[in-house]
Amino acid sequence: MEDLLLKELKKIIMSTRAQIRFATREDGVSFSEHPEKINAQFYVHSDGYPEGLGIDIALSIMYDGIGFKSEIEELHTKHGDLDYIYYVWQVSGKTTWISIFKTNTFSDEEEECTFVGEPQKLIDKYDR
């Protein structure tokens, strides 16, 4: 119960920054690793946690529309204060997949891939 309360409190008082990156699905490229090439990226200053932005991305893919505030960025832009990085994997004729990486801004630890799956699976996992 205490962990849930702390999690909810963090959502209210913190800006949870994130990037959304779009990558092409390619044979041999794992959804649980950062791709070498991305086609576009957006920056989201707040509410970047999976229960917020993750759900918004999944719904946007499923219902053909953007329902969140974001800024289009140059592909080379890097932020040092990100909490999450989302990848949207697409290619014509195949389903879209989403990967979520939890970043470790204040640590030397590797970024952790916390989710890989189709939009409905993301909603099932995070929409509580």
mmCIF file of C-alpha atoms in Angstrom:
data_model
loop_
_atom_site.group_PDB
_atom_site.id
_atom_site.type_symbol
_atom_site.label_atom_id
_atom_site.label_comp_id
_atom_site.label_asym_id
_atom_site.label_seq_id
_atom_site.Cartn_x
_atom_site.Cartn_y
_atom_site.Cartn_z
ATOM 1 C CA MET A 1 0.000 0.000 0.000
ATOM 2 C CA GLU A 2 2.815 2.408 0.892
ATOM 3 C CA ASP A 3 4.569 1.768 -2.454
ATOM 4 C CA LEU A 4 1.365 2.512 -4.361
ATOM 5 C CA LEU A 5 0.825 5.736 -2.407
ATOM 6 C CA LEU A 6 4.414 6.864 -3.049
ATOM 7 C CA LYS A 7 4.033 6.065 -6.754
ATOM 8 C CA GLU A 8 0.852 8.135 -7.013
ATOM 9 C CA LEU A 9 2.406 11.024 -5.062
ATOM 10 C CA LYS A 10 5.395 11.106 -7.431
ATOM 11 C CA LYS A 11 3.017 11.433 -10.379
ATOM 12 C CA ILE A 12 1.383 14.476 -8.799
ATOM 13 C CA ILE A 13 4.483 16.400 -7.721
ATOM 14 C CA MET A 14 7.067 15.498 -10.365
ATOM 15 C CA SER A 15 7.550 16.227 -14.028
ATOM 16 C CA THR A 16 8.126 12.821 -15.544
ATOM 17 C CA ARG A 17 9.994 13.559 -18.761
ATOM 18 C CA ALA A 18 10.038 11.199 -21.721
ATOM 19 C CA GLN A 19 10.932 10.857 -25.368
ATOM 20 C CA ILE A 20 8.890 8.993 -27.934
ATOM 21 C CA ARG A 21 11.005 7.609 -30.759
ATOM 22 C CA PHE A 22 9.721 6.026 -33.957
ATOM 23 C CA ALA A 23 11.684 3.123 -35.437
ATOM 24 C CA THR A 24 11.111 0.829 -38.397
ATOM 25 C CA ARG A 25 10.505 -2.828 -37.594
ATOM 26 C CA GLU A 26 13.365 -4.802 -39.132
ATOM 27 C CA ASP A 27 14.254 -8.485 -39.069
ATOM 28 C CA GLY A 28 16.933 -9.204 -36.485
ATOM 29 C CA VAL A 29 16.350 -6.018 -34.439
ATOM 30 C CA SER A 30 15.116 -6.741 -30.916
ATOM 31 C CA PHE A 31 12.264 -4.690 -29.463
ATOM 32 C CA SER A 32 14.017 -4.814 -26.079
ATOM 33 C CA GLU A 33 17.143 -2.964 -27.290
ATOM 34 C CA HIS A 34 17.649 0.584 -28.546
ATOM 35 C CA PRO A 35 17.643 0.614 -32.362
ATOM 36 C CA GLU A 36 20.516 2.224 -34.266
ATOM 37 C CA LYS A 37 18.138 4.231 -36.473
ATOM 38 C CA ILE A 38 15.049 6.220 -35.552
ATOM 39 C CA ASN A 39 12.780 8.091 -37.954
ATOM 40 C CA ALA A 40 11.335 10.778 -35.652
ATOM 41 C CA GLN A 41 11.172 11.670 -31.991
ATOM 42 C CA PHE A 42 9.003 13.742 -29.689
ATOM 43 C CA TYR A 43 9.696 15.160 -26.229
ATOM 44 C CA VAL A 44 7.103 15.108 -23.445
ATOM 45 C CA HIS A 45 7.865 17.298 -20.415
ATOM 46 C CA SER A 46 5.437 15.804 -17.913
ATOM 47 C CA ASP A 47 3.252 12.749 -17.256
ATOM 48 C CA GLY A 48 5.707 10.501 -19.112
ATOM 49 C CA TYR A 49 5.101 7.438 -16.920
ATOM 50 C CA PRO A 50 3.569 4.307 -18.527
ATOM 51 C CA GLU A 51 0.215 4.703 -16.741
ATOM 52 C CA GLY A 52 -0.105 8.149 -18.372
ATOM 53 C CA LEU A 53 1.883 8.603 -21.587
ATOM 54 C CA GLY A 54 2.145 4.867 -22.263
ATOM 55 C CA ILE A 55 -1.632 4.518 -22.267
ATOM 56 C CA ASP A 56 -1.950 7.655 -24.432
ATOM 57 C CA ILE A 57 0.476 6.247 -27.021
ATOM 58 C CA ALA A 58 -1.329 2.893 -27.126
ATOM 59 C CA LEU A 59 -4.742 4.545 -27.542
ATOM 60 C CA SER A 60 -3.343 6.871 -30.205
ATOM 61 C CA ILE A 61 -2.070 3.894 -32.211
ATOM 62 C CA MET A 62 -5.298 1.951 -31.791
ATOM 63 C CA TYR A 63 -7.598 4.865 -32.662
ATOM 64 C CA ASP A 64 -5.518 6.866 -35.188
ATOM 65 C CA GLY A 65 -4.950 10.098 -33.324
ATOM 66 C CA ILE A 66 -2.533 11.928 -31.066
ATOM 67 C CA GLY A 67 -4.043 12.591 -27.648
ATOM 68 C CA PHE A 68 -1.085 13.985 -25.734
ATOM 69 C CA LYS A 69 1.047 17.119 -25.689
ATOM 70 C CA SER A 70 4.462 16.671 -27.274
ATOM 71 C CA GLU A 71 7.147 18.627 -29.103
ATOM 72 C CA ILE A 72 8.733 17.426 -32.350
ATOM 73 C CA GLU A 73 12.511 17.251 -31.940
ATOM 74 C CA GLU A 74 15.567 16.894 -34.137
ATOM 75 C CA LEU A 75 16.726 13.275 -34.307
ATOM 76 C CA HIS A 76 20.071 14.051 -32.663
ATOM 77 C CA THR A 77 18.550 15.771 -29.584
ATOM 78 C CA LYS A 78 19.496 14.084 -26.315
ATOM 79 C CA HIS A 79 18.113 14.937 -22.868
ATOM 80 C CA GLY A 80 19.967 14.246 -19.647
ATOM 81 C CA ASP A 81 16.862 14.321 -17.478
ATOM 82 C CA LEU A 82 14.601 11.723 -19.078
ATOM 83 C CA ASP A 83 12.667 9.251 -16.975
ATOM 84 C CA TYR A 84 11.387 7.093 -19.848
ATOM 85 C CA ILE A 85 12.120 6.454 -23.515
ATOM 86 C CA TYR A 86 9.362 4.936 -25.637
ATOM 87 C CA TYR A 87 9.908 3.289 -29.009
ATOM 88 C CA VAL A 88 7.054 2.853 -31.459
ATOM 89 C CA TRP A 89 8.005 0.101 -33.908
ATOM 90 C CA GLN A 90 6.189 0.191 -37.237
ATOM 91 C CA VAL A 91 6.350 -1.206 -40.747
ATOM 92 C CA SER A 92 3.618 -1.510 -43.344
ATOM 93 C CA GLY A 93 1.661 -4.759 -43.148
ATOM 94 C CA LYS A 94 2.681 -5.670 -39.579
ATOM 95 C CA THR A 95 1.297 -4.749 -36.176
ATOM 96 C CA THR A 96 2.790 -1.838 -34.260
ATOM 97 C CA TRP A 97 4.774 -2.647 -31.113
ATOM 98 C CA ILE A 98 5.879 -0.419 -28.233
ATOM 99 C CA SER A 99 8.997 -0.677 -26.049
ATOM 100 C CA ILE A 100 9.434 1.267 -22.790
ATOM 101 C CA PHE A 101 12.835 1.935 -21.236
ATOM 102 C CA LYS A 102 13.174 3.281 -17.690
ATOM 103 C CA THR A 103 16.218 5.550 -17.655
ATOM 104 C CA ASN A 104 18.654 5.908 -14.789
ATOM 105 C CA THR A 105 19.519 9.603 -14.977
ATOM 106 C CA PHE A 106 21.438 9.723 -11.707
ATOM 107 C CA SER A 107 23.110 6.338 -11.982
ATOM 108 C CA ASP A 108 25.682 4.537 -14.123
ATOM 109 C CA GLU A 109 23.327 1.576 -14.454
ATOM 110 C CA GLU A 110 22.042 0.538 -17.867
ATOM 111 C CA GLU A 111 18.582 1.634 -18.929
ATOM 112 C CA GLU A 112 16.042 -1.066 -18.196
ATOM 113 C CA CYS A 113 13.525 -2.261 -20.778
ATOM 114 C CA THR A 114 10.344 -2.527 -18.707
ATOM 115 C CA PHE A 115 7.785 -3.308 -21.417
ATOM 116 C CA VAL A 116 7.602 -4.778 -24.927
ATOM 117 C CA GLY A 117 4.321 -5.490 -26.652
ATOM 118 C CA GLU A 118 1.395 -4.416 -28.757
ATOM 119 C CA PRO A 119 -0.772 -1.432 -27.705
ATOM 120 C CA GLN A 120 -3.550 -3.519 -26.123
ATOM 121 C CA LYS A 121 -1.009 -5.390 -23.986
ATOM 122 C CA LEU A 122 0.322 -2.041 -22.705
ATOM 123 C CA ILE A 123 -3.193 -0.927 -21.794
ATOM 124 C CA ASP A 124 -3.874 -4.257 -20.058
ATOM 125 C CA LYS A 125 -0.684 -3.915 -18.005
ATOM 126 C CA TYR A 126 -0.818 -0.223 -17.012
ATOM 127 C CA ASP A 127 -4.459 0.909 -17.095
ATOM 128 C CA ARG A 128 -5.429 0.336 -13.480
#
